[in-house]
Coordinates of C-alpha atoms in Angstrom, one line a residue:
X2 CA 0.0 0.0 0.0
X3 CA 1.7 3.2 -1.2
X4 CA 1.7 6.2 1.0
X5 CA 0.1 9.3 -0.3
X6 CA 2.5 12.1 -1.0
X7 CA 2.4 14.9 1.6
X8 CA 2.1 18.4 0.3
X9 CA 4.7 20.6 2.0
X10 CA 3.4 23.6 3.9
X11 CA 3.8 26.7 1.9
X12 CA 4.8 29.8 3.7
X13 CA 3.3 33.0 2.5
X14 CA 6.0 35.3 0.9
X15 CA 5.0 38.2 3.1
X16 CA 5.4 36.0 6.2
X17 CA 8.8 34.8 4.9
X18 CA 9.9 38.3 4.3
X19 CA 8.8 39.4 7.8
X20 CA 10.8 36.6 9.4
X21 CA 13.9 37.5 7.3
X22 CA 13.5 41.2 8.4
X23 CA 13.3 40.2 12.1
X24 CA 16.4 38.0 11.8
X25 CA 18.3 40.8 10.1
X26 CA 17.2 43.2 12.7
X27 CA 18.3 40.9 15.5
X28 CA 21.6 40.3 13.8
X29 CA 22.2 44.0 13.5
X30 CA 21.3 44.5 17.1
X31 CA 23.8 41.8 18.1
X32 CA 26.6 43.4 16.1
X33 CA 25.9 46.9 17.6
X34 CA 25.9 45.4 21.1
X35 CA 29.3 43.8 20.5
X36 CA 30.9 47.0 19.2
X37 CA 31.7 48.4 22.7
X38 CA 33.3 45.1 23.7
X39 CA 35.3 45.0 20.5
X40 CA 36.6 48.6 21.0
X41 CA 37.4 47.8 24.6
X42 CA 39.5 44.8 23.5
X43 CA 41.3 46.9 20.8
X44 CA 41.9 49.9 23.1
X45 CA 43.4 47.7 25.8
X46 CA 46.3 46.8 23.4
X47 CA 47.2 50.5 22.7
X48 CA 48.7 53.3 24.7
X49 CA 46.5 56.1 25.8
X50 CA 48.1 58.6 23.3
X51 CA 47.5 56.2 20.4
X52 CA 43.7 56.1 21.2
X53 CA 43.4 59.8 20.4
X54 CA 45.0 59.5 17.0
X55 CA 42.9 60.5 14.0
X56 CA 41.6 58.1 12.8
X57 CA 41.5 56.0 15.9
X58 CA 43.1 52.5 15.8
X59 CA 40.8 49.8 14.4
X60 CA 43.2 46.9 14.8
X61 CA 44.9 45.4 17.9
X62 CA 48.2 47.0 18.9
X63 CA 51.3 45.7 20.7
X64 CA 50.9 47.3 24.2
X65 CA 48.8 44.7 25.9
X66 CA 51.6 43.3 28.1
X67 CA 52.8 46.9 28.9
X68 CA 49.3 47.9 29.9
X69 CA 48.9 44.7 32.0
X70 CA 52.2 45.3 33.9
X71 CA 51.3 49.0 34.5
X72 CA 47.8 48.0 35.7
X73 CA 49.3 45.5 38.2
X74 CA 51.9 48.0 39.4
X75 CA 49.4 50.8 39.8
X76 CA 46.5 49.2 41.5
X77 CA 47.5 45.6 42.1
X78 CA 44.9 44.3 39.8
X79 CA 45.4 40.6 40.7
X80 CA 44.7 41.4 44.4
X81 CA 41.7 43.5 43.4
X82 CA 40.2 40.7 41.4
X83 CA 40.5 38.4 44.4
X84 CA 38.9 41.0 46.6
X85 CA 36.0 41.4 44.3
X86 CA 35.6 37.6 43.8
X87 CA 35.6 36.9 47.6
X88 CA 33.1 39.7 48.4
X89 CA 30.8 38.7 45.4
X90 CA 30.9 35.0 46.2
X91 CA 30.1 35.4 49.9
X92 CA 27.4 38.0 49.2
X93 CA 25.8 35.8 46.5
X94 CA 25.7 32.6 48.6
X95 CA 24.3 34.3 51.7
X96 CA 21.8 36.5 49.8
X97 CA 20.6 33.7 47.7
X98 CA 20.1 31.4 50.7
X99 CA 18.2 34.2 52.6
X100 CA 16.0 35.0 49.6
X101 CA 15.2 31.3 49.1
X102 CA 14.2 30.8 52.7
X103 CA 12.1 34.0 52.8
X104 CA 10.4 33.2 49.6
X105 CA 9.6 29.7 50.8
X106 CA 8.1 31.0 54.0
X107 CA 5.9 33.5 52.1
X108 CA 4.8 30.9 49.6
X109 CA 4.1 27.8 51.7
X110 CA 3.4 28.9 55.3
X111 CA 0.1 30.3 56.4
X112 CA 0.3 32.8 59.1
X113 CA -1.4 36.0 60.2
X114 CA 0.0 39.1 58.4
X115 CA 1.5 37.2 55.5
X116 CA -0.1 39.5 52.9
X117 CA 0.9 42.6 54.8
X118 CA 4.5 41.3 55.0
X119 CA 4.5 40.6 51.3
X120 CA 3.3 44.1 50.7
X121 CA 6.1 45.5 52.8
X122 CA 8.6 43.6 50.8
X123 CA 7.1 45.0 47.6
X124 CA 7.2 48.5 49.1
X125 CA 10.9 48.4 49.9
X126 CA 11.6 48.0 46.2
X127 CA 10.3 51.6 45.7
X128 CA 12.9 53.1 48.1
X129 CA 15.8 54.7 46.2
X130 CA 19.2 53.4 47.0
X131 CA 20.5 57.0 47.5
X132 CA 18.1 57.5 50.4
X133 CA 19.7 54.7 52.4
X134 CA 23.3 55.8 52.0
X135 CA 23.5 58.2 55.0
X136 CA 21.7 56.1 57.6
X137 CA 23.5 53.0 56.5
X138 CA 26.8 54.8 56.7
X139 CA 26.0 56.0 60.2
X140 CA 25.1 52.5 61.3
X141 CA 28.3 51.1 60.0
X142 CA 30.3 53.8 61.7
X143 CA 28.5 53.3 65.0
X144 CA 29.6 49.6 65.1
X145 CA 33.1 50.3 63.9
X146 CA 32.8 48.5 60.5
X147 CA 34.1 51.3 58.3
X148 CA 36.9 49.9 56.0
X149 CA 35.8 46.3 56.4
X150 CA 34.2 43.7 54.1
X151 CA 31.3 42.9 56.4
X152 CA 30.2 46.5 55.9
X153 CA 30.1 45.9 52.2
X154 CA 28.4 42.6 52.3
X155 CA 25.9 42.5 55.2
X156 CA 23.6 45.6 54.7
X157 CA 22.3 44.3 51.3
X158 CA 21.9 40.6 52.0
X159 CA 18.1 40.8 52.1
X160 CA 17.1 41.4 48.5
X161 CA 13.4 42.2 47.8
X162 CA 13.7 41.1 44.2
X163 CA 15.3 37.8 45.1
X164 CA 12.6 37.1 47.7
X165 CA 9.8 37.7 45.2
X166 CA 11.6 35.7 42.5
X167 CA 12.0 32.7 44.7
X168 CA 8.5 33.0 46.1
X169 CA 7.1 32.7 42.5
X170 CA 9.2 29.6 42.1
X171 CA 7.8 28.1 45.3
X172 CA 4.2 29.0 44.7
X173 CA 3.6 26.3 42.1
X174 CA 5.4 23.6 44.1
X175 CA 2.8 20.9 45.0
X176 CA 1.8 21.0 48.7
X177 CA 1.1 17.2 48.5
X178 CA 4.9 16.6 48.2
X179 CA 5.5 18.6 51.3
X180 CA 2.9 16.7 53.2
X181 CA 4.4 13.4 52.0
X182 CA 7.8 14.4 53.2
X183 CA 6.5 15.5 56.6
X184 CA 4.6 12.2 57.0
X185 CA 7.8 10.3 56.2
X186 CA 9.5 12.1 59.2
X187 CA 11.4 14.7 57.3
X188 CA 11.9 18.0 59.2
X189 CA 11.3 21.4 57.7
X190 CA 15.0 22.1 57.1
X191 CA 15.6 18.8 55.5
X192 CA 12.4 19.1 53.4
X193 CA 13.5 22.5 52.2
X194 CA 17.0 21.6 51.2
X195 CA 16.5 18.1 49.8
X196 CA 13.0 18.2 48.4
X197 CA 12.0 21.8 47.6
X198 CA 15.2 23.6 46.7
X199 CA 16.4 21.2 43.9
X200 CA 13.1 21.8 42.1
X201 CA 13.6 25.6 41.8
X202 CA 17.1 25.4 40.3
X203 CA 16.1 27.7 37.3
X204 CA 15.1 30.5 39.7
X205 CA 18.2 29.9 41.8
X206 CA 20.4 30.2 38.7
X207 CA 18.8 33.4 37.6
X208 CA 19.1 34.9 41.1
X209 CA 22.7 33.8 41.4
X210 CA 23.5 35.7 38.2
X211 CA 21.6 38.8 39.1
X212 CA 23.1 38.9 42.6
X213 CA 26.7 38.2 41.6
X214 CA 26.5 40.9 38.8
X215 CA 25.1 43.5 41.1
X216 CA 27.7 42.9 43.8
X217 CA 30.6 42.6 41.3
X218 CA 29.6 45.9 39.7
X219 CA 28.8 47.7 42.9
X220 CA 30.7 51.0 43.2
X221 CA 29.1 53.7 45.4
X222 CA 28.8 51.6 48.6
X223 CA 32.2 50.0 48.5
X224 CA 33.7 53.4 47.7
X225 CA 32.1 54.8 50.9
X226 CA 33.1 51.8 53.1
X227 CA 36.6 50.9 51.9
X228 CA 39.5 53.3 52.7
X229 CA 42.5 50.9 52.4
X230 CA 43.8 50.4 48.9
X231 CA 44.6 46.7 49.6
X232 CA 40.9 46.1 50.2
X233 CA 39.6 47.8 47.1
X234 CA 37.2 46.0 44.8
X235 CA 37.5 46.2 41.0
X236 CA 35.2 49.3 40.3
X237 CA 36.8 51.2 43.2
X238 CA 40.3 50.4 42.1
X239 CA 39.6 51.3 38.4
X240 CA 38.2 54.6 39.6
X241 CA 41.7 55.6 40.9
X242 CA 43.0 55.5 37.3
X243 CA 41.0 58.7 36.6
X244 CA 42.8 61.7 37.9
X245 CA 42.3 65.5 37.7
X246 CA 44.9 66.0 35.0
X247 CA 45.4 62.5 33.5
X248 CA 43.2 59.5 32.8
X249 CA 44.7 56.1 31.9
X250 CA 42.2 55.1 29.3
X251 CA 44.1 52.1 28.1
X252 CA 44.4 50.8 31.7
X253 CA 40.7 51.5 32.2
X254 CA 39.9 49.5 29.0
X255 CA 42.1 46.6 29.9
X256 CA 40.8 46.5 33.5
X257 CA 37.2 46.7 32.4
X258 CA 37.8 43.9 29.9
X259 CA 39.3 41.6 32.5
X260 CA 36.6 42.5 34.9
X261 CA 34.0 41.5 32.4
X262 CA 35.4 38.0 31.8
X263 CA 34.1 36.5 35.1
X264 CA 30.6 37.8 34.4
X265 CA 30.6 36.2 30.9
X266 CA 31.9 32.9 32.4
X267 CA 29.1 33.0 35.0
X268 CA 26.5 33.6 32.4
X269 CA 27.8 30.8 30.2
X270 CA 27.6 28.4 33.2
X271 CA 24.1 29.4 34.3
X272 CA 22.5 30.5 31.0
X273 CA 20.0 27.7 30.9
X274 CA 18.9 28.2 34.4
X275 CA 18.8 32.0 33.8
X276 CA 16.5 31.8 30.8
X277 CA 14.3 29.1 32.5
X278 CA 14.1 31.1 35.7
X279 CA 13.0 34.3 33.9
X280 CA 10.3 32.4 31.9
X281 CA 9.2 30.1 34.7
X282 CA 6.6 32.4 36.0
X283 CA 5.1 33.1 32.6
X284 CA 4.0 29.5 32.0
X285 CA 1.4 27.9 34.2
X286 CA 0.8 24.1 34.0

């Protein structure tokens, strides 16, 4: 018995042209977004004086090693990277854990005032960061934490965005599984870490990326808290390259390029969880 030939689905020319236009538009946007990174990479291989030639250099130069040595001698860039990595990792781990526990409590526990507490969390997102600078600085000074890493890490461990993101991930978790775990003798802590938390890995991955990037790029608060050069983070250390009469643009470009690499690596490691975490609340089963 011979199979009947299947007619291929014909795409309307207008629809095909529209898809092509969208793809070309996305490709153009990708190219435009990569131009600053390309210029940053090229500028890091030239001296500052060469960057102001007319026309500016469009190909890599031969000053990369000189710029790297000068950057290390000027601000101790290797030590600065380790400082930022330590602060960002500790802050990310603690903040993610706190956000997960708070989100779980708001999603799965019934208690009086839960709605009011959730509204308070939402309200804190409307408070400008600049309003908190002076009272937080006074608090850190009163406990003697100025020029310390705990002053950089602790004040912003509780993240309203992270709490709401994790709460959305926990809301759809079946209550029946929680009851089964409790009947089997599992405590709340064990249930949270071994049963619930592995099921919200997409939200965790997205929150890890957001939190790490925010702490890694933080500038104003570490600038206020850290006075010792050996404790500087990357943004604060790079800021010292801009003086009143001279700006080391090639050093800034090289330092910014090297500081971007950990963020790109983190996104490559967690990109699937990042996309799934952002889209998780948009699809309801």
